[in-house]
PDB file of C-alpha atoms in Angstrom:
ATOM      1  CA  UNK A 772      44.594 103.007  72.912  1.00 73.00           C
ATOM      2  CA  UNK A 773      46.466 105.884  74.364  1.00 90.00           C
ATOM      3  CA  UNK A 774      50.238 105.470  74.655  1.00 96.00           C
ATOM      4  CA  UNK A 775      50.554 107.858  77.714  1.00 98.00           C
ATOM      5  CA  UNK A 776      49.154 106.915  81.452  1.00 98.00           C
ATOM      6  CA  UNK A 777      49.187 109.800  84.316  1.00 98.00           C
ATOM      7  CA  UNK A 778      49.291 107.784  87.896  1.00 98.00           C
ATOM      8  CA  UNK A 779      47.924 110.052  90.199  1.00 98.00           C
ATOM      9  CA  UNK A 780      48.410 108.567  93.835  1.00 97.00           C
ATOM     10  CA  UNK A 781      46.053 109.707  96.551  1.00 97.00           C
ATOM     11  CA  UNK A 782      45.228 109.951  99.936  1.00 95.00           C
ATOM     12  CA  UNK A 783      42.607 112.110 101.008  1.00 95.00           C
ATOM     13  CA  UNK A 784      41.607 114.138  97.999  1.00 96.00           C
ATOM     14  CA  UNK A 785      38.334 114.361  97.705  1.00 97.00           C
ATOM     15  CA  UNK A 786      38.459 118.205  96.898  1.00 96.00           C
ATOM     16  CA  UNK A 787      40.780 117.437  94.299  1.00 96.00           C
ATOM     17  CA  UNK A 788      40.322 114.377  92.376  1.00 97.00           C
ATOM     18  CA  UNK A 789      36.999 115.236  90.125  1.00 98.00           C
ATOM     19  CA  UNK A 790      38.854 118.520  88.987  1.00 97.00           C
ATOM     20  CA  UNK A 791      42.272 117.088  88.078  1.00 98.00           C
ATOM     21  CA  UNK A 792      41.235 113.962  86.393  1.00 98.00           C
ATOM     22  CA  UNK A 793      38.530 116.526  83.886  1.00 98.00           C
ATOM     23  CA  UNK A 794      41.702 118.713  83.551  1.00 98.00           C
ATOM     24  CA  UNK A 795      43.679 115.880  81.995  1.00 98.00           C
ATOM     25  CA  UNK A 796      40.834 114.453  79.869  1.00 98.00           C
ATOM     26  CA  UNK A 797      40.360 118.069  78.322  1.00 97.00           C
ATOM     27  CA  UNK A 798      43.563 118.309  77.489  1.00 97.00           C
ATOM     28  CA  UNK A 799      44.087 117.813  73.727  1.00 95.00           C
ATOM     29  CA  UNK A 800      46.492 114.540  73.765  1.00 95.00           C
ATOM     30  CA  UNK A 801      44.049 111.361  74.794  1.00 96.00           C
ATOM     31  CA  UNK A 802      45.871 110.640  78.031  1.00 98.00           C
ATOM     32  CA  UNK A 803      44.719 107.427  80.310  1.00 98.00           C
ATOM     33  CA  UNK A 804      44.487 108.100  83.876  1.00 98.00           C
ATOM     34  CA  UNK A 805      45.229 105.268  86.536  1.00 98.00           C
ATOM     35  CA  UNK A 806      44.477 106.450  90.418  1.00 98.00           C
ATOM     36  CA  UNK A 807      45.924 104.749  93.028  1.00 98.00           C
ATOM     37  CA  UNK A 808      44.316 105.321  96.085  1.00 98.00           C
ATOM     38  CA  UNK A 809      45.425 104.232  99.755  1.00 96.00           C
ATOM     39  CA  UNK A 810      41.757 103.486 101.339  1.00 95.00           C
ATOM     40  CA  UNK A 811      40.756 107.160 101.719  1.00 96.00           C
ATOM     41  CA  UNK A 812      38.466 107.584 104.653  1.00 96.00           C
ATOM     42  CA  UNK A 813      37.036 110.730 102.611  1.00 96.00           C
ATOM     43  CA  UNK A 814      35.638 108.693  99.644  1.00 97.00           C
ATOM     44  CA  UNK A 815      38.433 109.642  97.164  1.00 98.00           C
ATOM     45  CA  UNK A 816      37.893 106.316  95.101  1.00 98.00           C
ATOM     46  CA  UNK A 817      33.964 106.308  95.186  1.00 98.00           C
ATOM     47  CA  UNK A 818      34.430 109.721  93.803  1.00 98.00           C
ATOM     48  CA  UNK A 819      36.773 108.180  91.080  1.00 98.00           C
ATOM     49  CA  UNK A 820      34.109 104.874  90.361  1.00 98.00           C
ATOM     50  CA  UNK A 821      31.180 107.672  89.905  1.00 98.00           C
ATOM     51  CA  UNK A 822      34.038 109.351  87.466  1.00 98.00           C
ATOM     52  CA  UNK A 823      34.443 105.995  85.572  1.00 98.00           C
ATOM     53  CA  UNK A 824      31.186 105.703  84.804  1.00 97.00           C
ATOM     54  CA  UNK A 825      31.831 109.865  82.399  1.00 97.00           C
ATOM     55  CA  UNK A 826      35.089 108.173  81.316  1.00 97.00           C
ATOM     56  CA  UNK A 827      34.976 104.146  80.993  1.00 94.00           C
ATOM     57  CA  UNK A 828      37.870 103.832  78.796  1.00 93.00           C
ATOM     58  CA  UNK A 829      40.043 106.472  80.209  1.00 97.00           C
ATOM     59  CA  UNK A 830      40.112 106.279  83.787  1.00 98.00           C
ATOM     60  CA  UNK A 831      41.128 103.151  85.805  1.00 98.00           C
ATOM     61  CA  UNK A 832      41.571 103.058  89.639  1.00 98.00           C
ATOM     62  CA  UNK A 833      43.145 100.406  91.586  1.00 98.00           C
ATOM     63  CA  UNK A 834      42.762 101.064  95.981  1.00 98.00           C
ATOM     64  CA  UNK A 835      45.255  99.516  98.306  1.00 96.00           C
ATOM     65  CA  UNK A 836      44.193  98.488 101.613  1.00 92.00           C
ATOM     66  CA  UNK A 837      45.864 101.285 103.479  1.00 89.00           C
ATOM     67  CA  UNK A 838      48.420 103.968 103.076  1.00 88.00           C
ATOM     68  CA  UNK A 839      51.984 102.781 102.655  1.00 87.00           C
ATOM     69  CA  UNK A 840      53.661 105.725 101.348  1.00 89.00           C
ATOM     70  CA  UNK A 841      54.268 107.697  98.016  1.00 92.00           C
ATOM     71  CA  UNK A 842      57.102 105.542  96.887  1.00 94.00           C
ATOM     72  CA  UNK A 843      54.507 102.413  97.314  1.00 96.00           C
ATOM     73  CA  UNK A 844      51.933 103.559  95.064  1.00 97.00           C
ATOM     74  CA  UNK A 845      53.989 104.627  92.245  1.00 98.00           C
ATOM     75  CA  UNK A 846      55.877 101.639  92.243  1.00 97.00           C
ATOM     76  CA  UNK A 847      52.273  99.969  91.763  1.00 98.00           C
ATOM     77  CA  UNK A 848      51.112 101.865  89.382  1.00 98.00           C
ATOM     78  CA  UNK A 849      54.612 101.381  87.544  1.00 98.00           C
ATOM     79  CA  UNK A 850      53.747  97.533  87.103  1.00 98.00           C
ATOM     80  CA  UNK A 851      50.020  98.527  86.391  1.00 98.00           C
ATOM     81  CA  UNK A 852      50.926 100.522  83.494  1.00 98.00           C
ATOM     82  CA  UNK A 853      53.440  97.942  82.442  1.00 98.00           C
ATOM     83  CA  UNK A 854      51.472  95.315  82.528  1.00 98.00           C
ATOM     84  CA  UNK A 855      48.528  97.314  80.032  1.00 97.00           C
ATOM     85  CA  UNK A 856      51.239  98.049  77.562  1.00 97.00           C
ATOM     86  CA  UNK A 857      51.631 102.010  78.028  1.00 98.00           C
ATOM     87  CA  UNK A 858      55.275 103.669  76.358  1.00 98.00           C
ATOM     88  CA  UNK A 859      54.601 106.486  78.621  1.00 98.00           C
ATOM     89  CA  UNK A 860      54.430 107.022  82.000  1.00 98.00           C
ATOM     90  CA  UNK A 861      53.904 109.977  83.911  1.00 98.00           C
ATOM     91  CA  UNK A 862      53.759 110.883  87.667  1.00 98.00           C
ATOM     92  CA  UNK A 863      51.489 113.975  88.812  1.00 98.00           C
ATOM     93  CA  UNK A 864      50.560 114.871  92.476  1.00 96.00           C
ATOM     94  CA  UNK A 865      46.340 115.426  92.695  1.00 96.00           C
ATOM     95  CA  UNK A 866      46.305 118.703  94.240  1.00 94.00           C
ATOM     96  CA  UNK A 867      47.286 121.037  90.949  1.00 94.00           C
ATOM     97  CA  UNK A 868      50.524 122.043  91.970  1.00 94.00           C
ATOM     98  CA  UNK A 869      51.392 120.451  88.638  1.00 96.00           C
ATOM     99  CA  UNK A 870      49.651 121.873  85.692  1.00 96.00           C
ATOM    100  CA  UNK A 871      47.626 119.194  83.757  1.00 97.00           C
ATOM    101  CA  UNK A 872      48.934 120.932  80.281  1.00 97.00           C
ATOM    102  CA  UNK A 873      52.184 120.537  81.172  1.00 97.00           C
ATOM    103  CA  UNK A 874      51.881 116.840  80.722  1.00 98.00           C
ATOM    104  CA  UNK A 875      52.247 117.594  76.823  1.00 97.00           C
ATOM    105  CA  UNK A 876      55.544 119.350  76.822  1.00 97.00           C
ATOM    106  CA  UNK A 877      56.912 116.099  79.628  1.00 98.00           C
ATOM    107  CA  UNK A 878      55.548 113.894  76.533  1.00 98.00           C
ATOM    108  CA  UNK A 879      57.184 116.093  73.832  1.00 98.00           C
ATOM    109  CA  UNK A 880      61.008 116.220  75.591  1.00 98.00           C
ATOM    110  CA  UNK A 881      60.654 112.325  75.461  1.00 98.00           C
ATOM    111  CA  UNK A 882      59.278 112.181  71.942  1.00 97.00           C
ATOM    112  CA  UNK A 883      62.719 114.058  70.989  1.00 98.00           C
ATOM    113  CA  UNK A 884      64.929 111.897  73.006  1.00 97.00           C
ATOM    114  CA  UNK A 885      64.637 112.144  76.632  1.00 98.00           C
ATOM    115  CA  UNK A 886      64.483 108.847  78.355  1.00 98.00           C
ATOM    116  CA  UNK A 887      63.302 110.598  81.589  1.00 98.00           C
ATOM    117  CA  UNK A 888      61.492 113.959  81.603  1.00 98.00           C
ATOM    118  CA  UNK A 889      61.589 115.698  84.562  1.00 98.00           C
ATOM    119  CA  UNK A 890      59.185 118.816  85.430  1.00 97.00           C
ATOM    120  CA  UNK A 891      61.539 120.962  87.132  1.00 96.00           C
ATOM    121  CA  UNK A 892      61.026 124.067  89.566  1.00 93.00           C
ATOM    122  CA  UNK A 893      65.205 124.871  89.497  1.00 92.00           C
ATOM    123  CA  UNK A 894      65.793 124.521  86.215  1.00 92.00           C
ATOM    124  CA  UNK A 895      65.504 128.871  85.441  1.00 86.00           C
ATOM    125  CA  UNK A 896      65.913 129.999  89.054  1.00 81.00           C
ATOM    126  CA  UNK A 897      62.812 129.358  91.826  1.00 84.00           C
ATOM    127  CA  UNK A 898      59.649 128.742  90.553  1.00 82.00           C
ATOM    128  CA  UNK A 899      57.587 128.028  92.871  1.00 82.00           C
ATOM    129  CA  UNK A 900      53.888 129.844  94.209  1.00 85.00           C
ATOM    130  CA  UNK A 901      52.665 130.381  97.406  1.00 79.00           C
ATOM    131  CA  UNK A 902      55.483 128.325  99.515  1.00 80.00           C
ATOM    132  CA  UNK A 903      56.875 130.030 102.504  1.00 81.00           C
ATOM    133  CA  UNK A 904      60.207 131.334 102.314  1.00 83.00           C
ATOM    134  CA  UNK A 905      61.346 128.141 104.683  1.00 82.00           C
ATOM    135  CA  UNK A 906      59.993 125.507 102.432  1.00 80.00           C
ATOM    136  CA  UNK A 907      61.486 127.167  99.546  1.00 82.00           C
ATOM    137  CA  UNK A 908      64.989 126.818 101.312  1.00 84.00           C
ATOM    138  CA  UNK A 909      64.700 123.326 102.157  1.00 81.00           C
ATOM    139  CA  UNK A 910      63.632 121.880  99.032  1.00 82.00           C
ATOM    140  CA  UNK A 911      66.566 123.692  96.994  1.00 81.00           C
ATOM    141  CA  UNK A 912      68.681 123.428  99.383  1.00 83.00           C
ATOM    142  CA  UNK A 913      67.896 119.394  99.737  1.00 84.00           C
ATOM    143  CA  UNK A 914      68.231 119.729  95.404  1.00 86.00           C
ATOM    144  CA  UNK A 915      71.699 120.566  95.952  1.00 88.00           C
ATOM    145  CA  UNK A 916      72.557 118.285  98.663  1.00 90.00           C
ATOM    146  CA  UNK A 917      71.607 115.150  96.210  1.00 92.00           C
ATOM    147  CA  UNK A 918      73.120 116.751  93.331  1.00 91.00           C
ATOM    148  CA  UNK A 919      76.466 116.893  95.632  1.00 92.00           C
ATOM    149  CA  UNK A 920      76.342 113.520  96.522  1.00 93.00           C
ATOM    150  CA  UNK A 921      74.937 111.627  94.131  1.00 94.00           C
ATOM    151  CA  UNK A 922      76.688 113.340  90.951  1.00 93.00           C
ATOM    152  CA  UNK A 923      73.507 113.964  88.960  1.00 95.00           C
ATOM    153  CA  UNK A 924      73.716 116.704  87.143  1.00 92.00           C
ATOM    154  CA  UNK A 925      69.630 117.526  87.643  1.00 95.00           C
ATOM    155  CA  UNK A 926      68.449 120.769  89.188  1.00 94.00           C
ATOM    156  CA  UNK A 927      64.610 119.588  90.692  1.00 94.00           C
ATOM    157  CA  UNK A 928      65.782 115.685  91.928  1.00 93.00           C
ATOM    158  CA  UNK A 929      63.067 115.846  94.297  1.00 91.00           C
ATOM    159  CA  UNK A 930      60.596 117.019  91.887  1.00 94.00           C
ATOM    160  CA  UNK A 931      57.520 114.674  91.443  1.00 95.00           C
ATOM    161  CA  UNK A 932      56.311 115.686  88.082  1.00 97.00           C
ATOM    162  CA  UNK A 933      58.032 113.141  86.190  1.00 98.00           C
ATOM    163  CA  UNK A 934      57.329 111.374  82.357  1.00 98.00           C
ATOM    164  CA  UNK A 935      59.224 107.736  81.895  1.00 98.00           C
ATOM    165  CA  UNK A 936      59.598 105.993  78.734  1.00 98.00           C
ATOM    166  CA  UNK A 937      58.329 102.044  79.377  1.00 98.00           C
ATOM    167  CA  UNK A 938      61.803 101.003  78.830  1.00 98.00           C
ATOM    168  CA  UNK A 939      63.232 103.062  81.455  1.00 98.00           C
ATOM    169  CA  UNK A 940      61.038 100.995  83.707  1.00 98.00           C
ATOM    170  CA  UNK A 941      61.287  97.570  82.636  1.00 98.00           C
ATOM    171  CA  UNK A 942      65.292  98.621  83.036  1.00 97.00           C
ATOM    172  CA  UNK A 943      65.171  99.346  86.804  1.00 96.00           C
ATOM    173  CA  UNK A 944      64.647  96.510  88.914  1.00 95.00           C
ATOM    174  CA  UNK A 945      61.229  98.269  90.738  1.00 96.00           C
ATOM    175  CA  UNK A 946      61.237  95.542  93.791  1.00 95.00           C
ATOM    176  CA  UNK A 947      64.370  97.226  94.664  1.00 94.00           C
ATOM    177  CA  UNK A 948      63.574 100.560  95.420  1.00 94.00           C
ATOM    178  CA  UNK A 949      63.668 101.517  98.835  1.00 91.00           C
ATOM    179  CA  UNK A 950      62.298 104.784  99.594  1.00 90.00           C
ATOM    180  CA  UNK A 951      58.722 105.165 100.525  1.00 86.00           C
ATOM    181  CA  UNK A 952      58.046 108.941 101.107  1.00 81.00           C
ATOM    182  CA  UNK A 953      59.234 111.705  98.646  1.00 81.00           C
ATOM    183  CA  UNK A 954      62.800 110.339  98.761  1.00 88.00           C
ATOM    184  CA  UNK A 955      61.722 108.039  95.997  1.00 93.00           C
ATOM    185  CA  UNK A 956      61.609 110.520  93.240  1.00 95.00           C
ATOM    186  CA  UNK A 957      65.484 111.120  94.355  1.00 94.00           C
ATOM    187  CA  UNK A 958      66.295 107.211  93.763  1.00 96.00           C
ATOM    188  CA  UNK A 959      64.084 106.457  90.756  1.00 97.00           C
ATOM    189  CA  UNK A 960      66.030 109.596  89.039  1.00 97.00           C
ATOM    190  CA  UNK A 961      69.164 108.108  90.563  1.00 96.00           C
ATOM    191  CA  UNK A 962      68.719 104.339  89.581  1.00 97.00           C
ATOM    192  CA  UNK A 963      67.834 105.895  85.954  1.00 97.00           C
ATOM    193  CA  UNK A 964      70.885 108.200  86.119  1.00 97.00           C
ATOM    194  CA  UNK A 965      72.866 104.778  86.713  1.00 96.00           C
ATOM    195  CA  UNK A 966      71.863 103.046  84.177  1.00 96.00           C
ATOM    196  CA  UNK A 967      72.941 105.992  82.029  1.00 97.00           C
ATOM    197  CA  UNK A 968      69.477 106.678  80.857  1.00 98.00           C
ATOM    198  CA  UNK A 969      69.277 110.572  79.434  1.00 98.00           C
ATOM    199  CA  UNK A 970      67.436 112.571  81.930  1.00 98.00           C
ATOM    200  CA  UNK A 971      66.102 115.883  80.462  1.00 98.00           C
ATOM    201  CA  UNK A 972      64.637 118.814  82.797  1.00 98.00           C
ATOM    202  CA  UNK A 973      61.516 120.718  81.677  1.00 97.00           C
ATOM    203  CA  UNK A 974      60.718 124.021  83.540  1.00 96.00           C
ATOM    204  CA  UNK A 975      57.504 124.139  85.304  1.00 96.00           C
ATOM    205  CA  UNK A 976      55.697 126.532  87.236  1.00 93.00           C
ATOM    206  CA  UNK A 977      55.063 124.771  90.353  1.00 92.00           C
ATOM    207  CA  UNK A 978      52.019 126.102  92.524  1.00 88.00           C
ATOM    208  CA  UNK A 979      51.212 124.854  96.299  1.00 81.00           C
ATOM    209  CA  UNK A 980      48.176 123.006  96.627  1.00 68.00           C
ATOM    210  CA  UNK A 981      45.031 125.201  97.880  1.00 74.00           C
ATOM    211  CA  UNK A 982      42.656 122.455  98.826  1.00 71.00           C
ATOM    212  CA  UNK A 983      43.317 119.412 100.909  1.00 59.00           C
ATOM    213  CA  UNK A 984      46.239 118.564 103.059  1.00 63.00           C
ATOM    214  CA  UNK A 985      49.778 118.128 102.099  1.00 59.00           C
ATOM    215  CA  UNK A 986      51.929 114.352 103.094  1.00 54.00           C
ATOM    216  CA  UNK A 987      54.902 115.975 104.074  1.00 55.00           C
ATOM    217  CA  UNK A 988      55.884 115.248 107.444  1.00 55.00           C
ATOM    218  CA  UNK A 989      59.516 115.118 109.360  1.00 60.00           C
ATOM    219  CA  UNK A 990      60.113 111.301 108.872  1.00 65.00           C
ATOM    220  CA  UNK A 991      59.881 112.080 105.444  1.00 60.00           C
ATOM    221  CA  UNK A 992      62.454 114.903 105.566  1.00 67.00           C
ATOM    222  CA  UNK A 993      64.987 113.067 107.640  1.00 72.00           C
ATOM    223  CA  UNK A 994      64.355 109.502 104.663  1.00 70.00           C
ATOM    224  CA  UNK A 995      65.539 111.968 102.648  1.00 67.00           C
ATOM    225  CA  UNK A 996      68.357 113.377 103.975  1.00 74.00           C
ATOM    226  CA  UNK A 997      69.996 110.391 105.552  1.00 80.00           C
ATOM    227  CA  UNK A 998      68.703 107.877 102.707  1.00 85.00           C
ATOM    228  CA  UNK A 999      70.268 109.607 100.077  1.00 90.00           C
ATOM    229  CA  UNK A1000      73.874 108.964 101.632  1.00 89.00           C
ATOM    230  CA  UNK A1001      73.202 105.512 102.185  1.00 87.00           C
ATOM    231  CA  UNK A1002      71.780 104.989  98.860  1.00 92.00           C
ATOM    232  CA  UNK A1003      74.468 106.470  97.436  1.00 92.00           C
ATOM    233  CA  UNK A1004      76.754 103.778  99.723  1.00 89.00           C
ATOM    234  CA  UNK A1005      75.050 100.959  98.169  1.00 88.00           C
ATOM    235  CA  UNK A1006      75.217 101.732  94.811  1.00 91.00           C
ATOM    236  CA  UNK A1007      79.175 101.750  94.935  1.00 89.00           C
ATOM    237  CA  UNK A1008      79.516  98.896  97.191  1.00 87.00           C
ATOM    238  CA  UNK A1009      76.705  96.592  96.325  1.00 85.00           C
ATOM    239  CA  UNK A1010      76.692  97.214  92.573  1.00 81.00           C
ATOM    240  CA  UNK A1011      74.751  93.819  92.118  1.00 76.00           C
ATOM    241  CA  UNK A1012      71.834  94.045  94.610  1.00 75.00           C
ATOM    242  CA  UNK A1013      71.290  97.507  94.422  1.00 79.00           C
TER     243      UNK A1013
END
């Protein structure tokens, strides 16, 4: 058995799926791939189930009844992963704008002592492809907002190319995160930050998607920005719960 699982979480990626889940499987660690799939109307998962049938052993898919958010699907795929006894567990969006081989070097930086390996666009300067000028300013900009109020010392928090050790999970209490929409990556690296796990940024070239749609949306954007202050709020004042 493979000790590393990739959760890819999807919503409409049906130009996507076939090509990223092949791109992991020809890389030359033997990942596991576990797709979790809100209900897309575009036949994401039947395109997965036709996949399964290449890949029986590798590629597992598990289709909620609609879409509840990012922060939803990871968390279920978390417990999935758990549950089938995988040290490793990574988080990669479907649309390529993180690079299947970079898996590898998330896996080595934990294999070397990194309790939480984070794909990071800030680490040496910008890197980032094909984002607007705006977009670029708002995501580093919201990187250095979190970093200011939440004391991590990590350059990408919002970054959702992400590789946790099992024991970083079974740490965190997962029925306690909050955040739904991208704002989760900020409180799973914050909750793991906490518990004085060692967080360790790899750079990554990170390239905006070509096919399909992208999530983002304002609600997400303002979950972020005031969720991070009163996340911050609970973890001084309600320790215990939080």
């Amino acid at each position: 058995m493979a000790d590393g699982l990739v959760i890819i979480p999807t919503f409409n990626e049906i130009e996507n799926i076939e090509a990223i889940v092949k791109a992991v499987f020809d890389l030359k660690k033997d990942f596991h791939v576990l797709v979790v799939d809100d209900n897309s109307p575009d036949g994401t998962a039947d395109c997965v189930r036709n996949l399964q049938k290449e890949f029986p052993e590798r590629l597992f898919l598990e289709v909620r009844k609609e879409k509840s958010g990012l922060g939803t699907a990871y968390i279920h795929g978390f417990k999935w992963a758990l549950k089938n006894g995988y040290d490793y567990i990574f988080e990669m969006d479907a649309d390529f704008s993180h690079r299947p081989a970079d898996l590898s070097r998330l896996h080595r930086a934990c294999l070397n002592g990194a309790d939480v390996a984070v794909g990071s666009r800030y680490k040496k300067g910008v890197n980032v492809v094909n984002w607007p000028l705006a977009r670029i300013l708002l995501s580093y900009g919201a990187s250095f907002y979190v970093k200011f109020i939440t004391g991590m010392k990590v350059h990408d928090p919002t970054a959702g190319f992400v590789c946790y050790k099992r024991e970083v999970l079974e740490t965190i209490n997962l029925d306690n995160v909050r955040f739904i929409g991208y704002a989760f990556q900020i409180e799973m690296k914050y909750r793991a930050y906490l518990k004085k796990f060692k967080i360790e940024e790899v750079s990554i070239i990170f390239t905006d998607r070509i096919n399909g749609k992208s999530k983002m949306n304002s609600a997400i954007i303002r979950e972020a920005i005031f969720g991070v202050i009163a996340m911050k709020f609970r973890s001084v004042f309600f320790k215990k719960s939080f």
